[in-house]
Short mmCIF file of C-alpha atoms and ligand atoms in Angstrom, two decimals:
data_model
loop_
_atom_site.label_atom_id
_atom_site.label_comp_id
_atom_site.label_asym_id
_atom_site.label_seq_id
_atom_site.Cartn_x
_atom_site.Cartn_y
_atom_site.Cartn_z
CA MET A 1 -73.18 2.38 -53.84
CA PRO A 2 -69.32 4.22 -53.23
CA PRO A 3 -66.78 3.80 -54.73
CA ASN A 4 -64.50 1.50 -53.04
CA SER A 5 -66.84 0.39 -50.59
CA TYR A 6 -67.91 -3.15 -49.42
CA VAL A 7 -70.49 -5.41 -49.17
CA SER A 8 -71.61 -7.18 -46.80
CA THR A 9 -73.12 -10.61 -47.91
CA PRO A 10 -71.86 -12.09 -51.58
CA ALA A 11 -73.15 -12.66 -54.25
CA TYR A 12 -72.86 -16.57 -55.44
CA ASP A 13 -72.74 -19.55 -53.24
CA SER A 14 -69.11 -19.59 -55.31
CA TYR A 15 -66.89 -18.30 -56.75
CA ASP A 16 -64.35 -19.07 -60.22
CA VAL A 17 -61.08 -17.13 -58.45
CA VAL A 18 -61.29 -15.24 -54.55
CA ILE A 19 -58.92 -13.59 -53.83
CA ILE A 20 -58.00 -13.81 -50.36
CA GLY A 21 -56.66 -9.80 -49.33
CA GLY A 22 -58.11 -6.39 -51.18
CA ALA A 23 -55.25 -4.13 -50.96
CA MET A 24 -52.39 -3.41 -53.50
CA MET A 25 -52.10 -6.93 -54.56
CA GLY A 26 -55.09 -8.03 -54.37
CA ALA A 27 -57.55 -4.96 -56.04
CA ALA A 28 -54.20 -5.25 -59.31
CA THR A 29 -54.88 -9.20 -59.61
CA ALA A 30 -58.20 -8.23 -59.11
CA TRP A 31 -58.37 -5.74 -61.60
CA PHE A 32 -56.02 -7.65 -64.21
CA LEU A 33 -58.13 -10.19 -64.66
CA THR A 34 -61.57 -8.33 -65.98
CA GLU A 35 -58.54 -7.38 -68.23
CA GLN A 36 -57.71 -11.11 -70.00
CA ALA A 37 -60.16 -11.79 -73.30
CA ASP A 38 -60.30 -15.18 -72.54
CA PHE A 39 -61.82 -14.19 -68.58
CA ASP A 40 -65.42 -14.00 -67.93
CA GLY A 41 -65.61 -15.94 -64.97
CA ARG A 42 -66.85 -14.52 -61.47
CA ILE A 43 -64.36 -12.90 -59.72
CA LEU A 44 -64.25 -12.84 -55.24
CA VAL A 45 -61.80 -9.61 -53.54
CA ILE A 46 -62.04 -10.79 -49.26
CA ASP A 47 -60.85 -7.92 -46.74
CA ARG A 48 -60.98 -7.70 -42.80
CA ASP A 49 -60.48 -4.69 -42.92
CA PRO A 50 -61.85 -3.00 -45.64
CA THR A 51 -60.03 1.11 -44.29
CA TYR A 52 -57.22 -0.65 -45.03
CA GLU A 53 -55.98 0.81 -41.10
CA LYS A 54 -53.95 -2.62 -40.66
CA CYS A 55 -52.09 -3.55 -43.77
CA SER A 56 -49.01 -2.97 -45.52
CA THR A 57 -50.35 -0.65 -47.80
CA GLY A 58 -51.79 1.30 -45.83
CA HIS A 59 -48.07 1.60 -44.13
CA THR A 60 -46.39 2.40 -47.22
CA ASN A 61 -43.62 5.14 -48.05
CA SER A 62 -44.48 4.49 -50.98
CA CYS A 63 -41.68 5.42 -54.19
CA ILE A 64 -40.19 3.14 -56.87
CA ARG A 65 -36.79 2.03 -57.79
CA GLN A 66 -34.67 0.53 -60.81
CA GLN A 67 -32.16 0.14 -58.34
CA PHE A 68 -32.51 -3.44 -58.04
CA SER A 69 -29.77 -6.81 -58.75
CA SER A 70 -32.15 -9.18 -60.48
CA ALA A 71 -32.28 -8.43 -63.65
CA LEU A 72 -36.15 -10.00 -63.32
CA ASN A 73 -36.69 -7.03 -60.36
CA VAL A 74 -35.93 -3.92 -62.47
CA ARG A 75 -37.91 -4.96 -65.57
CA ILE A 76 -39.94 -5.47 -63.23
CA SER A 77 -39.91 -1.66 -61.68
CA GLN A 78 -39.22 -0.87 -65.21
CA PHE A 79 -43.55 -2.40 -66.00
CA GLY A 80 -44.57 -0.63 -62.49
CA ALA A 81 -43.02 3.42 -63.85
CA ASP A 82 -45.58 2.30 -67.04
CA PHE A 83 -48.19 1.40 -65.84
CA ILE A 84 -47.94 4.00 -63.17
CA GLN A 85 -46.94 7.08 -66.05
CA ASN A 86 -49.86 6.31 -67.94
CA LEU A 87 -52.06 5.64 -65.44
CA ARG A 88 -55.67 6.25 -67.94
CA GLN A 89 -54.47 4.74 -70.89
CA TYR A 90 -53.50 1.16 -69.50
CA MET A 91 -57.49 2.31 -68.14
CA GLY A 92 -58.50 1.74 -71.30
CA GLY A 93 -58.03 6.18 -72.25
CA ASP A 94 -61.34 6.36 -70.10
CA ALA A 95 -61.00 10.43 -68.30
CA ARG A 96 -62.44 10.18 -65.01
CA VAL A 97 -58.66 8.66 -64.95
CA PRO A 98 -56.05 11.17 -63.37
CA HIS A 99 -52.47 11.78 -64.90
CA LEU A 100 -49.62 10.65 -62.59
CA LYS A 101 -46.15 11.83 -62.85
CA ILE A 102 -43.58 9.85 -60.46
CA GLN A 103 -41.07 12.59 -58.56
CA ASN A 104 -37.23 11.36 -60.13
CA TYR A 105 -35.80 12.97 -57.10
CA GLY A 106 -34.17 8.96 -57.55
CA TYR A 107 -32.38 6.60 -55.13
CA MET A 108 -29.14 7.90 -54.02
CA TYR A 109 -27.39 4.18 -52.58
CA LEU A 110 -24.26 4.65 -50.93
CA ALA A 111 -21.79 2.36 -50.34
CA ASP A 112 -18.84 2.89 -46.96
CA THR A 113 -17.17 0.12 -47.74
CA ASP A 114 -15.29 -1.52 -50.08
CA ALA A 115 -17.51 -4.63 -50.49
CA GLY A 116 -20.26 -1.77 -50.70
CA ALA A 117 -18.83 -0.66 -53.74
CA ASP A 118 -18.62 -3.27 -54.96
CA ALA A 119 -22.04 -4.84 -54.68
CA LEU A 120 -23.15 -0.99 -56.03
CA ARG A 121 -20.59 -2.18 -59.18
CA ALA A 122 -21.85 -5.21 -59.42
CA SER A 123 -25.56 -3.88 -59.77
CA HIS A 124 -25.00 -1.45 -61.69
CA LYS A 125 -23.78 -3.94 -64.59
CA VAL A 126 -27.81 -4.81 -64.26
CA GLN A 127 -29.52 -2.14 -64.67
CA ILE A 128 -27.28 -0.66 -67.41
CA ALA A 129 -27.56 -4.12 -69.62
CA GLU A 130 -31.89 -3.78 -68.90
CA GLY A 131 -30.96 -0.44 -69.31
CA ALA A 132 -31.49 1.83 -66.03
CA GLU A 133 -29.93 5.12 -66.36
CA THR A 134 -27.89 4.29 -63.77
CA ARG A 135 -25.08 6.88 -62.67
CA LEU A 136 -22.13 5.64 -60.44
CA LEU A 137 -20.11 8.97 -58.40
CA THR A 138 -17.25 9.40 -56.95
CA PRO A 139 -17.53 10.77 -52.90
CA ASP A 140 -16.71 14.63 -55.14
CA GLN A 141 -18.92 13.96 -57.59
CA ILE A 142 -21.78 13.39 -54.90
CA ALA A 143 -20.69 16.40 -53.49
CA ALA A 144 -20.42 18.64 -55.79
CA GLU A 145 -24.67 17.73 -57.29
CA TYR A 146 -25.29 17.60 -53.82
CA PRO A 147 -23.45 19.74 -51.37
CA PHE A 148 -25.28 18.96 -48.29
CA TYR A 149 -23.92 15.51 -47.59
CA ALA A 150 -21.32 14.88 -45.58
CA LEU A 151 -18.83 11.88 -47.43
CA ASP A 152 -15.89 11.54 -45.22
CA ASP A 153 -16.70 7.83 -45.09
CA ILE A 154 -17.83 7.62 -48.71
CA LYS A 155 -16.26 5.10 -50.41
CA LEU A 156 -18.76 5.26 -53.88
CA GLY A 157 -23.33 6.52 -54.73
CA SER A 158 -25.37 5.11 -57.13
CA ILE A 159 -28.11 6.86 -58.17
CA ASN A 160 -30.92 6.60 -61.11
CA THR A 161 -33.54 10.52 -61.57
CA LYS A 162 -35.13 8.59 -64.31
CA ASP A 163 -38.72 5.88 -63.64
CA GLU A 164 -37.05 6.56 -59.48
CA GLY A 165 -38.52 8.55 -56.66
CA TYR A 166 -42.24 9.54 -55.78
CA TRP A 167 -45.17 8.17 -57.17
CA ASP A 168 -49.41 8.88 -55.63
CA TYR A 169 -49.94 4.60 -54.58
CA MET A 170 -53.60 6.25 -53.54
CA ALA A 171 -54.54 6.83 -57.03
CA VAL A 172 -53.95 3.40 -58.28
CA PHE A 173 -55.43 1.63 -56.43
CA ASP A 174 -58.45 3.68 -56.22
CA TRP A 175 -58.62 2.97 -59.81
CA TRP A 176 -57.99 -0.46 -60.08
CA ARG A 177 -60.77 -1.34 -56.91
CA ARG A 178 -63.06 1.61 -58.60
CA SER A 179 -62.66 0.20 -62.49
CA ALA A 180 -62.97 -3.49 -61.75
CA ARG A 181 -65.73 -3.47 -59.27
CA GLU A 182 -67.47 -1.40 -62.16
CA ARG A 183 -66.75 -4.95 -63.86
CA GLY A 184 -67.97 -7.43 -61.53
CA VAL A 185 -65.90 -7.89 -59.24
CA GLU A 186 -66.72 -8.39 -55.66
CA PHE A 187 -65.65 -6.72 -53.08
CA LEU A 188 -66.71 -8.28 -49.99
CA ALA A 189 -66.10 -6.64 -45.78
CA GLY A 190 -65.28 -10.25 -43.96
CA GLU A 191 -62.15 -12.35 -42.19
CA VAL A 192 -61.17 -16.22 -43.72
CA VAL A 193 -60.93 -17.89 -41.19
CA ALA A 194 -60.69 -21.24 -42.93
CA ILE A 195 -60.15 -22.80 -46.19
CA ASN A 196 -61.62 -26.06 -47.12
CA HIS A 197 -59.57 -29.38 -49.32
CA ALA A 198 -59.51 -32.38 -49.97
CA GLY A 199 -57.29 -34.97 -52.72
CA GLY A 200 -55.24 -31.00 -54.02
CA LYS A 201 -57.64 -28.95 -54.67
CA VAL A 202 -58.71 -26.58 -52.97
CA ASP A 203 -63.05 -26.34 -52.94
CA SER A 204 -64.23 -23.47 -51.09
CA VAL A 205 -63.35 -21.15 -47.92
CA THR A 206 -65.22 -20.61 -44.72
CA LEU A 207 -65.56 -16.68 -42.89
CA GLY A 208 -66.01 -15.95 -39.50
CA SER A 209 -69.69 -15.60 -40.17
CA GLY A 210 -69.59 -19.23 -41.12
CA THR A 211 -70.76 -18.38 -44.71
CA ARG A 212 -69.08 -21.51 -46.59
CA ILE A 213 -67.64 -20.20 -50.19
CA ALA A 214 -67.21 -22.35 -53.24
CA CYS A 215 -63.78 -21.50 -54.91
CA GLY A 216 -62.22 -22.53 -58.86
CA GLN A 217 -59.11 -20.81 -57.42
CA LEU A 218 -58.00 -19.26 -54.51
CA VAL A 219 -55.28 -16.24 -54.49
CA ASN A 220 -53.05 -15.51 -50.41
CA ALA A 221 -53.11 -11.73 -51.24
CA SER A 222 -53.25 -11.02 -47.09
CA GLY A 223 -49.52 -9.37 -46.30
CA PRO A 224 -48.43 -10.37 -43.19
CA ARG A 225 -50.96 -12.22 -42.50
CA ALA A 226 -49.87 -14.69 -45.51
CA ALA A 227 -48.24 -17.62 -42.96
CA ARG A 228 -51.96 -18.01 -41.27
CA THR A 229 -53.22 -17.60 -44.73
CA ALA A 230 -50.91 -20.34 -45.90
CA ALA A 231 -51.32 -22.50 -42.72
CA MET A 232 -54.87 -22.74 -43.39
CA ALA A 233 -54.32 -24.77 -45.81
CA GLY A 234 -51.68 -26.40 -43.94
CA ILE A 235 -49.23 -24.92 -46.26
CA GLN A 236 -45.81 -23.53 -44.10
CA LEU A 237 -44.78 -19.90 -45.40
CA PRO A 238 -41.95 -18.73 -44.39
CA VAL A 239 -43.42 -14.46 -44.29
CA GLU A 240 -43.17 -13.21 -41.00
CA PRO A 241 -45.04 -9.35 -40.26
CA ARG A 242 -41.88 -7.26 -39.63
CA LYS A 243 -42.23 -3.55 -37.83
CA ARG A 244 -40.94 -0.34 -40.02
CA TYR A 245 -41.00 3.30 -38.51
CA THR A 246 -41.56 6.14 -40.29
CA TRP A 247 -40.49 9.40 -38.79
CA THR A 248 -41.46 13.14 -41.63
CA PHE A 249 -40.20 15.69 -40.11
CA SER A 250 -38.87 19.29 -40.80
CA ALA A 251 -35.66 21.14 -40.67
CA ALA A 252 -34.94 24.44 -39.02
CA GLN A 253 -32.85 25.39 -41.93
CA PRO A 254 -34.26 22.81 -45.05
CA LEU A 255 -32.06 21.57 -48.60
CA ASP A 256 -31.57 24.34 -51.06
CA ARG A 257 -32.67 21.52 -53.34
CA GLU A 258 -34.64 17.53 -53.65
CA LEU A 259 -33.74 15.49 -51.36
CA PRO A 260 -32.78 11.63 -52.47
CA LEU A 261 -33.97 9.23 -50.96
CA THR A 262 -30.89 8.33 -49.30
CA VAL A 263 -29.58 4.50 -48.29
CA ASP A 264 -27.46 4.91 -45.88
CA PRO A 265 -24.97 2.50 -45.15
CA SER A 266 -26.18 2.60 -40.92
CA GLY A 267 -29.97 1.04 -42.82
CA VAL A 268 -31.71 4.60 -42.38
CA HIS A 269 -33.36 5.75 -45.08
CA VAL A 270 -34.79 9.19 -45.43
CA ARG A 271 -35.75 11.52 -48.49
CA GLN A 272 -37.24 14.90 -49.38
CA ASP A 273 -41.59 14.78 -49.35
CA SER A 274 -42.95 18.11 -48.95
CA LYS A 275 -41.90 20.69 -50.26
CA ASP A 276 -40.06 21.84 -46.77
CA THR A 277 -40.52 18.06 -45.35
CA TYR A 278 -39.01 15.18 -46.05
CA MET A 279 -40.00 11.53 -44.99
CA ALA A 280 -37.02 9.07 -42.93
CA GLY A 281 -37.73 5.09 -42.53
CA ALA A 282 -35.38 2.72 -39.78
CA HIS A 283 -35.97 -0.40 -38.01
CA SER A 284 -34.89 -2.04 -34.90
CA HIS A 285 -31.76 -3.68 -35.02
CA ILE A 286 -33.00 -6.92 -33.47
CA ASP A 287 -36.37 -6.61 -36.29
CA PRO A 288 -38.49 -9.73 -34.63
CA ALA A 289 -41.48 -11.26 -36.61
CA VAL A 290 -44.32 -9.58 -33.98
CA ASP A 291 -48.41 -9.68 -33.99
CA PRO A 292 -48.97 -8.86 -36.76
CA ASP A 293 -51.62 -6.23 -34.99
CA ASP A 294 -48.99 -4.85 -33.12
CA PHE A 295 -47.83 -1.01 -34.31
CA GLU A 296 -46.37 0.15 -30.86
CA MET A 297 -43.89 2.83 -31.84
CA ASP A 298 -40.58 2.37 -30.43
CA HIS A 299 -39.28 5.90 -29.74
CA SER A 300 -35.24 5.03 -28.21
CA ILE A 301 -34.56 4.67 -32.68
CA TRP A 302 -35.31 7.16 -33.17
CA GLN A 303 -33.18 9.63 -30.79
CA ASP A 304 -30.70 6.19 -30.20
CA HIS A 305 -30.08 5.72 -33.84
CA VAL A 306 -31.89 7.70 -36.53
CA TRP A 307 -32.12 11.41 -35.65
CA PRO A 308 -27.68 10.93 -35.20
CA ALA A 309 -27.35 8.92 -38.13
CA ILE A 310 -29.30 11.95 -40.77
CA ALA A 311 -27.19 14.04 -37.89
CA THR A 312 -24.45 12.93 -39.10
CA ARG A 313 -25.24 11.92 -43.19
CA ILE A 314 -26.80 15.66 -43.65
CA PRO A 315 -25.06 18.22 -40.73
CA GLN A 316 -28.26 20.57 -41.70
CA PHE A 317 -30.50 18.52 -40.34
CA GLU A 318 -28.82 18.64 -36.49
CA ALA A 319 -32.28 21.20 -36.18
CA ILE A 320 -35.19 19.27 -37.18
CA LYS A 321 -38.61 19.10 -36.25
CA VAL A 322 -41.44 15.82 -35.67
CA LEU A 323 -43.94 16.21 -37.20
CA ARG A 324 -45.45 12.85 -37.56
CA GLU A 325 -44.39 8.80 -37.09
CA TRP A 326 -46.11 4.84 -37.28
CA ALA A 327 -45.07 1.61 -37.16
CA GLY A 328 -46.04 -0.64 -39.70
CA HIS A 329 -45.24 -4.51 -41.59
CA TYR A 330 -42.96 -5.64 -44.04
CA ALA A 331 -44.21 -9.08 -45.55
CA MET A 332 -41.10 -10.62 -44.59
CA ASN A 333 -39.41 -12.74 -46.63
CA THR A 334 -37.57 -14.31 -44.50
CA LEU A 335 -35.59 -16.34 -46.88
CA ASP A 336 -34.87 -14.29 -50.06
CA HIS A 337 -36.73 -10.77 -49.25
CA ASN A 338 -38.25 -11.59 -52.12
CA ALA A 339 -42.57 -12.17 -53.60
CA ILE A 340 -43.02 -15.51 -53.69
CA THR A 341 -46.54 -15.76 -56.91
CA GLY A 342 -47.69 -19.01 -58.13
CA PRO A 343 -48.72 -22.36 -57.17
CA HIS A 344 -47.94 -24.13 -54.62
CA PRO A 345 -47.08 -27.88 -56.06
CA GLU A 346 -49.80 -29.73 -54.59
CA LEU A 347 -52.13 -27.85 -53.54
CA THR A 348 -52.27 -26.82 -58.42
CA ASN A 349 -55.48 -24.13 -57.63
CA PHE A 350 -53.91 -22.46 -53.96
CA LEU A 351 -51.72 -19.09 -55.37
CA PHE A 352 -48.88 -17.45 -53.52
CA LEU A 353 -48.70 -13.45 -53.61
CA ASN A 354 -46.47 -13.21 -50.86
CA GLY A 355 -42.91 -11.90 -49.52
CA PHE A 356 -42.74 -8.24 -50.77
CA SER A 357 -41.19 -6.90 -48.81
CA GLY A 358 -39.83 -3.30 -48.93
CA HIS A 359 -41.08 -3.06 -52.62
CA GLY A 360 -43.96 -4.56 -53.25
CA LEU A 361 -45.97 -1.39 -53.63
CA GLN A 362 -43.67 -0.93 -56.82
CA GLN A 363 -44.00 -4.32 -58.01
CA ALA A 364 -47.63 -4.87 -58.01
CA PRO A 365 -48.98 -4.04 -61.83
CA ALA A 366 -46.20 -6.82 -62.89
CA MET A 367 -47.61 -8.95 -60.09
CA GLY A 368 -50.93 -8.23 -60.74
CA ARG A 369 -50.92 -8.38 -64.78
CA GLY A 370 -48.48 -11.66 -63.70
CA THR A 371 -50.60 -13.31 -61.42
CA ALA A 372 -54.05 -13.12 -63.53
CA GLU A 373 -52.73 -14.42 -66.95
CA TRP A 374 -51.10 -17.89 -64.73
CA LEU A 375 -55.00 -18.07 -63.12
CA VAL A 376 -56.45 -17.90 -66.72
CA HIS A 377 -53.41 -19.42 -68.84
CA GLY A 378 -51.71 -21.63 -66.12
CA SER A 379 -48.37 -19.40 -67.55
CA TYR A 380 -47.18 -15.90 -68.44
CA ARG A 381 -47.77 -14.22 -71.89
CA THR A 382 -45.72 -11.46 -70.70
CA LEU A 383 -42.70 -11.13 -68.20
CA ASP A 384 -41.47 -15.09 -66.57
CA LEU A 385 -42.30 -14.62 -62.70
CA THR A 386 -41.09 -18.47 -61.76
CA PRO A 387 -37.99 -17.67 -60.13
CA PHE A 388 -40.49 -16.41 -56.86
CA HIS A 389 -42.54 -19.43 -57.13
CA PHE A 390 -42.81 -21.58 -54.94
CA ASP A 391 -40.45 -24.47 -55.55
CA ARG A 392 -37.44 -22.49 -55.01
CA ILE A 393 -39.09 -21.76 -51.36
CA ALA A 394 -39.67 -26.01 -50.75
CA ALA A 395 -36.09 -26.51 -52.02
CA GLY A 396 -34.88 -23.86 -49.84
CA GLU A 397 -32.78 -21.94 -52.52
CA PRO A 398 -32.61 -18.45 -52.65
CA TYR A 399 -33.34 -16.34 -55.27
CA ILE A 400 -30.94 -13.01 -53.88
CA GLU A 401 -31.88 -9.72 -54.24
CA THR A 402 -29.52 -7.91 -52.81
CA ALA A 403 -30.13 -5.01 -52.95
CA ILE A 404 -32.93 -5.07 -50.27
CA ILE A 405 -34.64 -1.52 -47.69
C1 LIG B 1 -43.22 1.94 -43.22
C2 LIG B 1 -43.63 0.81 -45.63
C3 LIG B 1 -42.82 1.52 -46.09
C4 LIG B 1 -42.68 0.69 -47.56
N1 LIG B 1 -42.17 1.30 -48.84
C5 LIG B 1 -42.29 0.99 -50.23
C6 LIG B 1 -42.12 1.87 -50.44
O1 LIG B 1 -41.31 2.97 -50.82
N2 LIG B 1 -41.89 1.25 -52.56
C7 LIG B 1 -42.39 -0.23 -52.34
O2 LIG B 1 -42.66 -0.50 -53.89
N3 LIG B 1 -43.10 -1.03 -50.82
C8 LIG B 1 -42.92 -0.23 -49.92
N4 LIG B 1 -43.41 -0.91 -49.03
C9 LIG B 1 -44.19 -2.53 -49.43
C10 LIG B 1 -45.65 -1.75 -49.96
O3 LIG B 1 -46.34 -1.90 -49.10
C11 LIG B 1 -46.27 -3.46 -50.00
O4 LIG B 1 -45.22 -5.15 -50.81
C12 LIG B 1 -47.69 -4.25 -50.14
O5 LIG B 1 -48.10 -2.75 -50.01
C13 LIG B 1 -48.53 -5.34 -49.77
O6 LIG B 1 -49.89 -5.13 -50.18
P1 LIG B 1 -50.04 -6.83 -50.21
O7 LIG B 1 -51.39 -6.23 -51.34
O8 LIG B 1 -49.52 -7.34 -50.36
O9 LIG B 1 -50.31 -6.63 -48.44
P2 LIG B 1 -51.55 -5.26 -47.69
O10 LIG B 1 -51.48 -4.16 -47.75
O11 LIG B 1 -51.12 -6.27 -46.29
O12 LIG B 1 -52.66 -6.24 -47.60
C14 LIG B 1 -53.03 -7.58 -47.18
C15 LIG B 1 -55.23 -7.46 -47.06
O13 LIG B 1 -55.03 -9.24 -46.54
C16 LIG B 1 -56.06 -8.45 -45.39
N5 LIG B 1 -55.96 -10.12 -44.79
C17 LIG B 1 -54.89 -10.61 -43.75
N6 LIG B 1 -56.00 -11.34 -43.62
C18 LIG B 1 -56.85 -12.45 -44.44
C19 LIG B 1 -57.85 -12.87 -43.85
N7 LIG B 1 -57.57 -14.31 -43.27
N8 LIG B 1 -59.22 -12.55 -44.65
C20 LIG B 1 -60.19 -11.60 -45.61
N9 LIG B 1 -58.43 -10.70 -45.48
C21 LIG B 1 -57.22 -10.63 -45.33
C22 LIG B 1 -55.96 -7.53 -44.89
O14 LIG B 1 -56.89 -7.19 -44.16
C23 LIG B 1 -55.60 -6.06 -45.54
O15 LIG B 1 -55.73 -5.12 -45.84
C24 LIG B 1 -43.56 -0.55 -47.42
C25 LIG B 1 -43.59 -0.72 -46.35
C26 LIG B 1 -44.69 -0.01 -45.76
C27 LIG B 1 -44.67 -0.98 -43.74
#
C-alpha cells in the first residue's frame, strides 16, 4: 500500500481516539499520540477528501514567523521552528527523513500610523522577552537594508530573520502520516455525517456510508468545516470559511536581494517565492463567510487592489506577470482569530482543534503535541494551551492576538 493511501473500510468498529480530518492538524495529532509512552490505544483518522484538494492545508503559503503579539503564540512557533529543523531527530533519527531548513528571509511588518508603530513596539517587547531576534527599523534603516521599498508613508518596520520564512510543510505532513501509519494508525476515507452522543459523552460517529464507529474520544480537526462538525454534536463554534487569494508572479526586473514576507499596511502581503518569482496574498474588503466548496477567483482583487498596492510599495513591481493564482479558505475564528483547543466543557470527550485562521500550519507541531497530551493525560505536559480552550468562546472573552495576517 502506498505510504499515504487511505483505506475504505475500518479494521475495527471501535477506536480509543477518532480524529475527524486528516490534514495538517489531524496528522500531527495522530503522530504525536503514537509518541506518548502511556498510550497504546487504537487511533482512526477519517477524511472526506484524501486528495486534500479542498482543505486549508492544500492551499497554504507555508511560512512560519516568531512575530506574534502574545507570548504563547511566540512559544508555539518556537517549537514549530525547532521541530521543522530537527525533523529527523524528532522522528527517532530515521535516515529516510530529510533534513529541513527554514528559508529565513523574515517577515517585514510595515506600519504607516502611530498606532501601528506602537503595536509593533509592544509586540517587539513580548518577542524579545521570549528570545526572538526581532528588530525594529526606522524607514532609513529599512532603506539601507532593502533599498527597493518606497517608504514615504512608513513610520516603523519590524523584521526577524531567524526562524521566519518559508518551509517545506509537505515533507513534515508526509512524514507524520507515513510514520503514524507504520505505527498502526488507520486513515479512513469517508465523511462523518453524524456524531452520536448522550449523557455528556460522544459514543460514536456515523459515516455517509451508514457505518457507525464507536470512539473513546473524538477530535474535531475539520478545518474550515469545523462549525459543521461541531454542530453535529450540538455545539455552536464561531469558525467560518473565509476566502484567501494567492498569486505568484515574475518581475521584468527581479529584485537584487531576497524579498521578506512584507506585511503591507494595505492588507496585502508579498514575499520571495522561488529564486526569480514572488508570491502575493490578499482577501476582499468585505471578507464574507463562504461555502467550503467555493474556490472561485475574483480577478478584480488583483487588478484593483493587490497589484496597485505592491507596485506602490515596490516600484520595480510595476512590470510583473502573473504565473499562478488560487483561492483557499482560512478556518477563521471570528471571536479572536486564535486557536480553539481542548475539550468541550460538557461533552468532555469531544476535543477542538480549530479556528487557526492564517497561522495553523506553523502551529501544527505544538497543537498536535498538546492535543495528544490532553487525550492521554487530561492535562498538558509541555506548553500550557489552556488559554485556547473553548471556555473563552463560551464566555465571549477573546484571547487577543494583534499580529494577524
Ligand atoms: C491561502 C492560505 C495561506 C496560508 N498560509 C499560511 C502560512 O503561511 N503559515 C501558516 O502557519 N498557516 C497558513 N495558513 C493556514 C494553514 O494552512 C491552516 O491553518 C492549516 O493548514 C489548517 O490545517 P487543518 O488540518 O486544521 O485544516 P484543513 O487543512 O482544512 O483540513 C481539514 C480536513 O478535515 C476534513 N474534513 C472536514 N469535514 C469532515 C468530515 N465531516 N468528515 C471527514 N473529514 C472531514 C477535510 O476534508 C480536510 O482534509 C494558510 C491558509 C490559507 C488558506
